[in-house]
mmCIF file of C-alpha atoms in Angstrom:
data_model
loop_
_atom_site.group_PDB
_atom_site.id
_atom_site.type_symbol
_atom_site.label_atom_id
_atom_site.label_comp_id
_atom_site.label_asym_id
_atom_site.label_seq_id
_atom_site.Cartn_x
_atom_site.Cartn_y
_atom_site.Cartn_z
ATOM 1 C CA UNK A 171 -6.033 -5.232 -1.916
ATOM 2 C CA UNK A 172 -7.353 -1.752 -2.065
ATOM 3 C CA UNK A 173 -6.855 0.793 -4.904
ATOM 4 C CA UNK A 174 -6.702 4.693 -4.316
ATOM 5 C CA UNK A 175 -7.086 6.539 -7.444
ATOM 6 C CA UNK A 176 -7.452 9.928 -9.082
ATOM 7 C CA UNK A 177 -8.923 10.681 -12.516
ATOM 8 C CA UNK A 178 -8.704 13.402 -15.249
ATOM 9 C CA UNK A 179 -9.125 13.907 -18.824
ATOM 10 C CA UNK A 180 -7.044 15.609 -21.795
ATOM 11 C CA UNK A 181 -7.928 16.508 -25.276
ATOM 12 C CA UNK A 182 -6.396 14.543 -28.144
ATOM 13 C CA UNK A 183 -4.263 17.487 -29.172
ATOM 14 C CA UNK A 184 -2.924 17.524 -25.706
ATOM 15 C CA UNK A 185 -1.750 13.807 -25.680
ATOM 16 C CA UNK A 186 1.613 14.215 -26.938
ATOM 17 C CA UNK A 187 2.341 17.250 -24.501
ATOM 18 C CA UNK A 188 0.933 15.043 -21.662
ATOM 19 C CA UNK A 189 3.393 12.252 -22.411
ATOM 20 C CA UNK A 190 6.350 14.948 -22.595
ATOM 21 C CA UNK A 191 5.462 16.333 -19.148
ATOM 22 C CA UNK A 192 5.069 12.908 -17.601
ATOM 23 C CA UNK A 193 8.255 11.623 -19.190
ATOM 24 C CA UNK A 194 9.947 14.638 -17.276
ATOM 25 C CA UNK A 195 8.145 14.337 -14.049
ATOM 26 C CA UNK A 196 8.800 10.464 -13.462
ATOM 27 C CA UNK A 197 12.332 10.595 -15.293
ATOM 28 C CA UNK A 198 11.315 7.696 -17.337
ATOM 29 C CA UNK A 199 9.954 7.070 -20.893
ATOM 30 C CA UNK A 200 6.388 5.752 -21.333
ATOM 31 C CA UNK A 201 5.727 2.231 -21.086
ATOM 32 C CA UNK A 202 3.317 1.056 -24.097
ATOM 33 C CA UNK A 203 0.321 -0.704 -22.886
ATOM 34 C CA UNK A 204 -2.514 -2.433 -24.853
ATOM 35 C CA UNK A 205 -5.246 -4.550 -23.183
ATOM 36 C CA UNK A 206 -8.120 -6.543 -24.286
ATOM 37 C CA UNK A 207 -11.035 -6.109 -21.644
ATOM 38 C CA UNK A 208 -13.943 -8.710 -21.413
ATOM 39 C CA UNK A 209 -16.726 -7.880 -19.531
ATOM 40 C CA UNK A 210 -18.877 -10.506 -17.431
ATOM 41 C CA UNK A 211 -21.759 -10.188 -15.473
ATOM 42 C CA UNK A 212 -22.999 -12.425 -12.554
ATOM 43 C CA UNK A 213 -26.040 -14.277 -13.056
ATOM 44 C CA UNK A 214 -28.946 -13.727 -10.726
ATOM 45 C CA UNK A 215 -29.128 -16.717 -8.017
ATOM 46 C CA UNK A 216 -31.280 -19.606 -9.164
ATOM 47 C CA UNK A 217 -34.602 -19.621 -7.835
ATOM 48 C CA UNK A 218 -34.841 -15.852 -6.822
ATOM 49 C CA UNK A 219 -38.072 -15.325 -8.826
ATOM 50 C CA UNK A 220 -39.735 -18.065 -6.788
ATOM 51 C CA UNK A 221 -39.192 -16.141 -3.365
ATOM 52 C CA UNK A 222 -42.935 -14.903 -2.580
ATOM 53 C CA UNK A 223 -43.723 -11.245 -3.459
ATOM 54 C CA UNK A 224 -43.507 -8.734 -0.629
ATOM 55 C CA UNK A 225 -46.782 -7.249 -1.744
ATOM 56 C CA UNK A 226 -48.870 -10.251 -1.114
ATOM 57 C CA UNK A 227 -51.870 -8.939 1.041
ATOM 58 C CA UNK A 228 -52.102 -12.003 3.098
ATOM 59 C CA UNK A 229 -48.714 -11.681 4.753
ATOM 60 C CA UNK A 230 -48.098 -10.095 7.911
ATOM 61 C CA UNK A 231 -45.813 -7.096 8.180
ATOM 62 C CA UNK A 232 -43.094 -9.170 9.852
ATOM 63 C CA UNK A 233 -43.304 -11.928 6.911
ATOM 64 C CA UNK A 234 -42.735 -9.091 4.490
ATOM 65 C CA UNK A 235 -39.813 -7.667 6.130
ATOM 66 C CA UNK A 236 -38.063 -11.270 6.261
ATOM 67 C CA UNK A 237 -38.959 -11.681 2.670
ATOM 68 C CA UNK A 238 -37.572 -8.420 1.831
ATOM 69 C CA UNK A 239 -34.287 -9.314 3.598
ATOM 70 C CA UNK A 240 -34.030 -12.500 1.951
ATOM 71 C CA UNK A 241 -34.204 -11.020 -1.418
ATOM 72 C CA UNK A 242 -31.693 -8.158 -0.708
ATOM 73 C CA UNK A 243 -29.437 -10.763 0.627
ATOM 74 C CA UNK A 244 -29.898 -12.983 -2.589
ATOM 75 C CA UNK A 245 -29.444 -9.796 -4.783
ATOM 76 C CA UNK A 246 -26.178 -8.566 -2.873
ATOM 77 C CA UNK A 247 -22.776 -9.193 -4.557
ATOM 78 C CA UNK A 248 -24.078 -9.267 -8.260
ATOM 79 C CA UNK A 249 -21.243 -7.479 -9.980
ATOM 80 C CA UNK A 250 -19.581 -7.168 -13.321
ATOM 81 C CA UNK A 251 -15.999 -8.642 -13.567
ATOM 82 C CA UNK A 252 -13.386 -8.193 -16.218
ATOM 83 C CA UNK A 253 -11.067 -10.494 -17.850
ATOM 84 C CA UNK A 254 -8.185 -8.510 -19.039
ATOM 85 C CA UNK A 255 -5.549 -9.609 -21.547
ATOM 86 C CA UNK A 256 -2.330 -7.691 -21.695
ATOM 87 C CA UNK A 257 -1.041 -7.843 -25.079
ATOM 88 C CA UNK A 258 2.579 -8.163 -25.529
ATOM 89 C CA UNK A 259 5.094 -8.068 -28.206
ATOM 90 C CA UNK A 260 4.712 -4.877 -29.888
ATOM 91 C CA UNK A 261 6.177 -1.486 -29.545
ATOM 92 C CA UNK A 262 4.438 1.838 -30.264
ATOM 93 C CA UNK A 263 6.663 4.614 -28.548
ATOM 94 C CA UNK A 264 10.300 5.029 -28.430
ATOM 95 C CA UNK A 265 12.520 7.568 -26.870
ATOM 96 C CA UNK A 266 14.671 9.972 -28.798
ATOM 97 C CA UNK A 267 18.322 10.703 -27.658
ATOM 98 C CA UNK A 268 17.114 14.029 -26.325
ATOM 99 C CA UNK A 269 14.482 12.588 -24.002
ATOM 100 C CA UNK A 270 11.564 13.521 -26.137
ATOM 101 C CA UNK A 271 8.830 10.987 -26.499
ATOM 102 C CA UNK A 272 8.477 10.127 -30.235
ATOM 103 C CA UNK A 273 5.559 8.292 -31.820
ATOM 104 C CA UNK A 274 6.449 5.715 -34.365
ATOM 105 C CA UNK A 275 5.033 6.627 -37.828
ATOM 106 C CA UNK A 276 3.198 9.425 -36.261
ATOM 107 C CA UNK A 277 0.674 6.778 -35.138
ATOM 108 C CA UNK A 278 -0.195 6.515 -31.486
ATOM 109 C CA UNK A 279 -1.295 2.821 -32.345
ATOM 110 C CA UNK A 280 1.100 0.862 -34.184
ATOM 111 C CA UNK A 281 0.231 -2.515 -35.648
ATOM 112 C CA UNK A 282 1.542 -5.383 -33.965
ATOM 113 C CA UNK A 283 2.773 -8.821 -35.007
ATOM 114 C CA UNK A 284 3.508 -12.113 -33.030
ATOM 115 C CA UNK A 285 1.680 -10.963 -30.072
ATOM 116 C CA UNK A 286 1.160 -12.975 -26.712
ATOM 117 C CA UNK A 287 -1.887 -12.291 -24.321
ATOM 118 C CA UNK A 288 -1.389 -12.784 -20.648
ATOM 119 C CA UNK A 289 -4.898 -12.902 -18.927
ATOM 120 C CA UNK A 290 -5.965 -11.653 -15.464
ATOM 121 C CA UNK A 291 -9.378 -11.781 -13.791
ATOM 122 C CA UNK A 292 -10.088 -8.357 -12.168
ATOM 123 C CA UNK A 293 -12.809 -7.424 -9.762
ATOM 124 C CA UNK A 294 -13.169 -3.763 -8.579
ATOM 125 C CA UNK A 295 -15.858 -3.012 -5.875
ATOM 126 C CA UNK A 296 -17.847 0.136 -5.927
ATOM 127 C CA UNK A 297 -15.809 2.990 -4.511
ATOM 128 C CA UNK A 298 -16.326 4.004 -0.829
ATOM 129 C CA UNK A 299 -19.344 6.370 -0.269
ATOM 130 C CA UNK A 300 -19.325 9.826 0.984
ATOM 131 C CA UNK A 301 -17.040 12.932 0.136
ATOM 132 C CA UNK A 302 -13.518 11.439 -0.616
ATOM 133 C CA UNK A 303 -10.286 13.133 -1.557
ATOM 134 C CA UNK A 304 -9.196 10.142 -3.419
ATOM 135 C CA UNK A 305 -11.328 7.170 -4.738
ATOM 136 C CA UNK A 306 -10.808 4.011 -2.610
ATOM 137 C CA UNK A 307 -12.102 0.748 -3.395
ATOM 138 C CA UNK A 308 -11.579 -2.934 -3.108
ATOM 139 C CA UNK A 309 -9.435 -4.568 -5.875
ATOM 140 C CA UNK A 310 -8.717 -8.212 -6.638
ATOM 141 C CA UNK A 311 -6.688 -9.525 -9.513
ATOM 142 C CA UNK A 312 -6.201 -13.387 -10.311
ATOM 143 C CA UNK A 313 -3.849 -14.368 -13.016
ATOM 144 C CA UNK A 314 -5.582 -16.882 -15.454
ATOM 145 C CA UNK A 315 -4.468 -19.694 -17.871
ATOM 146 C CA UNK A 316 -5.911 -21.804 -20.305
ATOM 147 C CA UNK A 317 -8.012 -21.516 -23.716
ATOM 148 C CA UNK A 318 -11.367 -22.014 -22.238
ATOM 149 C CA UNK A 319 -11.466 -19.119 -19.824
ATOM 150 C CA UNK A 320 -15.049 -17.888 -21.016
ATOM 151 C CA UNK A 321 -16.444 -21.398 -20.327
ATOM 152 C CA UNK A 322 -14.677 -21.439 -17.073
ATOM 153 C CA UNK A 323 -16.267 -18.156 -15.755
ATOM 154 C CA UNK A 324 -19.571 -19.380 -17.187
ATOM 155 C CA UNK A 325 -19.356 -22.386 -14.856
ATOM 156 C CA UNK A 326 -18.940 -20.024 -11.866
ATOM 157 C CA UNK A 327 -21.916 -17.914 -12.725
ATOM 158 C CA UNK A 328 -20.472 -15.271 -15.006
ATOM 159 C CA UNK A 329 -21.496 -14.739 -18.415
ATOM 160 C CA UNK A 330 -20.045 -12.883 -21.225
ATOM 161 C CA UNK A 331 -21.354 -9.698 -22.376
ATOM 162 C CA UNK A 332 -18.996 -7.467 -24.279
ATOM 163 C CA UNK A 333 -15.375 -6.623 -24.923
ATOM 164 C CA UNK A 334 -13.236 -3.439 -25.846
ATOM 165 C CA UNK A 335 -9.824 -2.525 -26.159
ATOM 166 C CA UNK A 336 -7.687 -0.121 -23.877
ATOM 167 C CA UNK A 337 -4.433 1.540 -25.393
ATOM 168 C CA UNK A 338 -2.148 4.105 -23.808
ATOM 169 C CA UNK A 339 1.066 4.587 -21.840
ATOM 170 C CA UNK A 340 2.050 3.962 -18.211
ATOM 171 C CA UNK A 341 4.477 5.921 -15.973
ATOM 172 C CA UNK A 342 5.630 5.145 -12.501
ATOM 173 C CA UNK A 343 6.524 7.366 -9.769
ATOM 174 C CA UNK A 344 7.403 5.588 -6.482
ATOM 175 C CA UNK A 345 4.306 3.603 -5.802
ATOM 176 C CA UNK A 346 2.129 5.318 -8.008
ATOM 177 C CA UNK A 347 1.096 4.222 -11.540
ATOM 178 C CA UNK A 348 0.071 6.973 -14.035
ATOM 179 C CA UNK A 349 -2.027 5.442 -16.668
ATOM 180 C CA UNK A 350 -2.638 7.720 -20.034
ATOM 181 C CA UNK A 351 -5.092 5.652 -22.059
ATOM 182 C CA UNK A 352 -8.174 5.717 -24.213
ATOM 183 C CA UNK A 353 -10.907 3.061 -24.886
ATOM 184 C CA UNK A 354 -11.403 1.613 -28.434
ATOM 185 C CA UNK A 355 -14.449 -0.242 -29.563
ATOM 186 C CA UNK A 356 -14.047 -3.934 -30.789
ATOM 187 C CA UNK A 357 -16.378 -5.583 -32.989
ATOM 188 C CA UNK A 358 -19.045 -7.851 -31.594
ATOM 189 C CA UNK A 359 -18.329 -11.549 -31.454
ATOM 190 C CA UNK A 360 -19.864 -14.620 -29.781
ATOM 191 C CA UNK A 361 -18.686 -15.571 -26.304
ATOM 192 C CA UNK A 362 -16.775 -18.653 -27.814
ATOM 193 C CA UNK A 363 -14.725 -16.284 -29.975
ATOM 194 C CA UNK A 364 -13.943 -13.511 -27.444
ATOM 195 C CA UNK A 365 -10.645 -14.783 -26.744
ATOM 196 C CA UNK A 366 -9.693 -16.563 -29.900
ATOM 197 C CA UNK A 367 -10.482 -13.649 -32.270
ATOM 198 C CA UNK A 368 -7.562 -11.608 -32.736
ATOM 199 C CA UNK A 369 -8.251 -9.651 -35.927
ATOM 200 C CA UNK A 370 -7.810 -6.379 -34.156
ATOM 201 C CA UNK A 371 -4.112 -7.083 -34.134
ATOM 202 C CA UNK A 372 -3.925 -6.061 -38.003
ATOM 203 C CA UNK A 373 -6.227 -3.120 -38.101
ATOM 204 C CA UNK A 374 -6.207 -1.592 -34.597
ATOM 205 C CA UNK A 375 -5.668 1.715 -36.214
ATOM 206 C CA UNK A 376 -9.122 1.416 -37.594
ATOM 207 C CA UNK A 377 -10.877 0.827 -34.493
ATOM 208 C CA UNK A 378 -13.285 3.421 -33.499
ATOM 209 C CA UNK A 379 -12.986 5.376 -30.128
ATOM 210 C CA UNK A 380 -15.353 4.874 -27.410
ATOM 211 C CA UNK A 381 -15.111 8.682 -26.944
ATOM 212 C CA UNK A 382 -16.009 10.312 -30.256
ATOM 213 C CA UNK A 383 -13.608 13.427 -29.318
ATOM 214 C CA UNK A 384 -10.648 10.958 -29.212
ATOM 215 C CA UNK A 385 -9.787 12.367 -25.611
ATOM 216 C CA UNK A 386 -7.581 10.514 -23.151
ATOM 217 C CA UNK A 387 -8.203 9.558 -19.375
ATOM 218 C CA UNK A 388 -5.470 9.989 -16.935
ATOM 219 C CA UNK A 389 -5.539 7.641 -14.162
ATOM 220 C CA UNK A 390 -3.149 7.854 -11.138
ATOM 221 C CA UNK A 391 -3.434 5.010 -8.654
ATOM 222 C CA UNK A 392 -1.830 2.964 -5.899
ATOM 223 C CA UNK A 393 -2.620 -0.503 -4.940
ATOM 224 C CA UNK A 394 -2.317 -1.338 -1.409
ATOM 225 C CA UNK A 395 -2.232 -4.847 0.040
ATOM 226 C CA UNK A 396 -3.883 -3.899 3.342
ATOM 227 C CA UNK A 397 -6.598 -1.336 2.735
ATOM 228 C CA UNK A 398 -7.413 -1.333 6.359
ATOM 229 C CA UNK A 399 -4.159 -0.061 7.751
ATOM 230 C CA UNK A 400 -4.886 3.538 8.202
ATOM 231 C CA UNK A 401 -1.149 4.740 8.231
ATOM 232 C CA UNK A 402 -0.585 3.060 4.658
ATOM 233 C CA UNK A 403 -3.859 4.828 3.412
ATOM 234 C CA UNK A 404 -2.794 8.105 4.574
ATOM 235 C CA UNK A 405 0.538 7.962 3.226
ATOM 236 C CA UNK A 406 -0.817 6.691 -0.192
ATOM 237 C CA UNK A 407 -3.358 9.358 -0.182
ATOM 238 C CA UNK A 408 -0.706 12.205 0.360
ATOM 239 C CA UNK A 409 1.261 10.804 -2.452
ATOM 240 C CA UNK A 410 -1.518 10.991 -4.826
ATOM 241 C CA UNK A 411 -2.528 14.487 -3.727
ATOM 242 C CA UNK A 412 1.238 15.463 -4.159
ATOM 243 C CA UNK A 413 1.009 14.183 -7.773
ATOM 244 C CA UNK A 414 -2.277 16.096 -8.259
ATOM 245 C CA UNK A 415 -0.492 19.272 -7.239
ATOM 246 C CA UNK A 416 2.674 18.646 -9.329
ATOM 247 C CA UNK A 417 0.433 18.035 -12.488
ATOM 248 C CA UNK A 418 -2.293 20.631 -11.895
ATOM 249 C CA UNK A 419 -1.032 22.831 -14.763
ATOM 250 C CA UNK A 420 -1.431 19.622 -17.284
ATOM 251 C CA UNK A 421 -4.366 17.889 -15.986
ATOM 252 C CA UNK A 422 -7.145 18.284 -13.292
ATOM 253 C CA UNK A 423 -6.936 15.038 -11.257
ATOM 254 C CA UNK A 424 -10.209 14.439 -9.197
ATOM 255 C CA UNK A 425 -11.644 11.418 -7.430
ATOM 256 C CA UNK A 426 -13.736 9.311 -10.146
ATOM 257 C CA UNK A 427 -17.397 9.668 -10.187
ATOM 258 C CA UNK A 428 -18.939 6.907 -7.837
ATOM 259 C CA UNK A 429 -21.883 6.052 -10.158
ATOM 260 C CA UNK A 430 -19.571 5.884 -13.309
ATOM 261 C CA UNK A 431 -17.066 3.447 -11.373
ATOM 262 C CA UNK A 432 -20.181 1.363 -10.043
ATOM 263 C CA UNK A 433 -19.643 -2.247 -10.836
ATOM 264 C CA UNK A 434 -22.900 -3.829 -9.448
ATOM 265 C CA UNK A 435 -25.479 -5.039 -12.018
ATOM 266 C CA UNK A 436 -28.283 -2.722 -12.539
ATOM 267 C CA UNK A 437 -31.631 -4.174 -10.861
ATOM 268 C CA UNK A 438 -33.331 -4.187 -14.059
ATOM 269 C CA UNK A 439 -30.859 -6.313 -15.749
ATOM 270 C CA UNK A 440 -30.972 -9.136 -13.098
ATOM 271 C CA UNK A 441 -33.996 -10.709 -14.598
ATOM 272 C CA UNK A 442 -32.754 -10.905 -18.110
#
């Protein structure tokens, strides 16, 4: 599967106006979205440090090149992945009879009770290089069940590093998902508590924003089952560019910064 996407940013003060415009554009009320994101990093393949240094003076040039090739091969494919928990069972947005979007209790993030969480393992590759009209990258999502998911991933070579919360509203226009959201910081917990700890359910309004300005991200994206089908890709690209044009007075949608969307582990972290 491939994801094509465009990104924009709006100020906190423009959030309600953006929801109003998207409600009119998509002819639907916003769908509440609240997700817990657990970040995992792949461990370096065992024994990589035992590969002889390419700087050894007693090695022939051809041997040095071969060792360099082996190291590059073993370091390839070391990425971050996310375990995403979709929190269900609460409402934060309701529609008024006149079609306006109304926030409950003037609080964009309402407290929730009796919530359930559905987990999905998500991998997103680094976007394609070069100048692109939309960001394009490989995407994989796998539904997960069970209570020992952190331990399960650890057994596959992925160790837990951190977690955060994403809250916002989704709209749908044909094949396009428009997600207006922001990221909240969650208290640090040990790996074994990353899933079981749900203290955020009672004090979510007090969680600090990752972006101190309180701004929101707008993401317009299309998921394609066959990313190698040029006809499907062209059609999806035209659809995203059409949405970009339609919303240009409200938000500037552009391809995402490739470095910011890079899911590979930094080279200096692979020996930790």
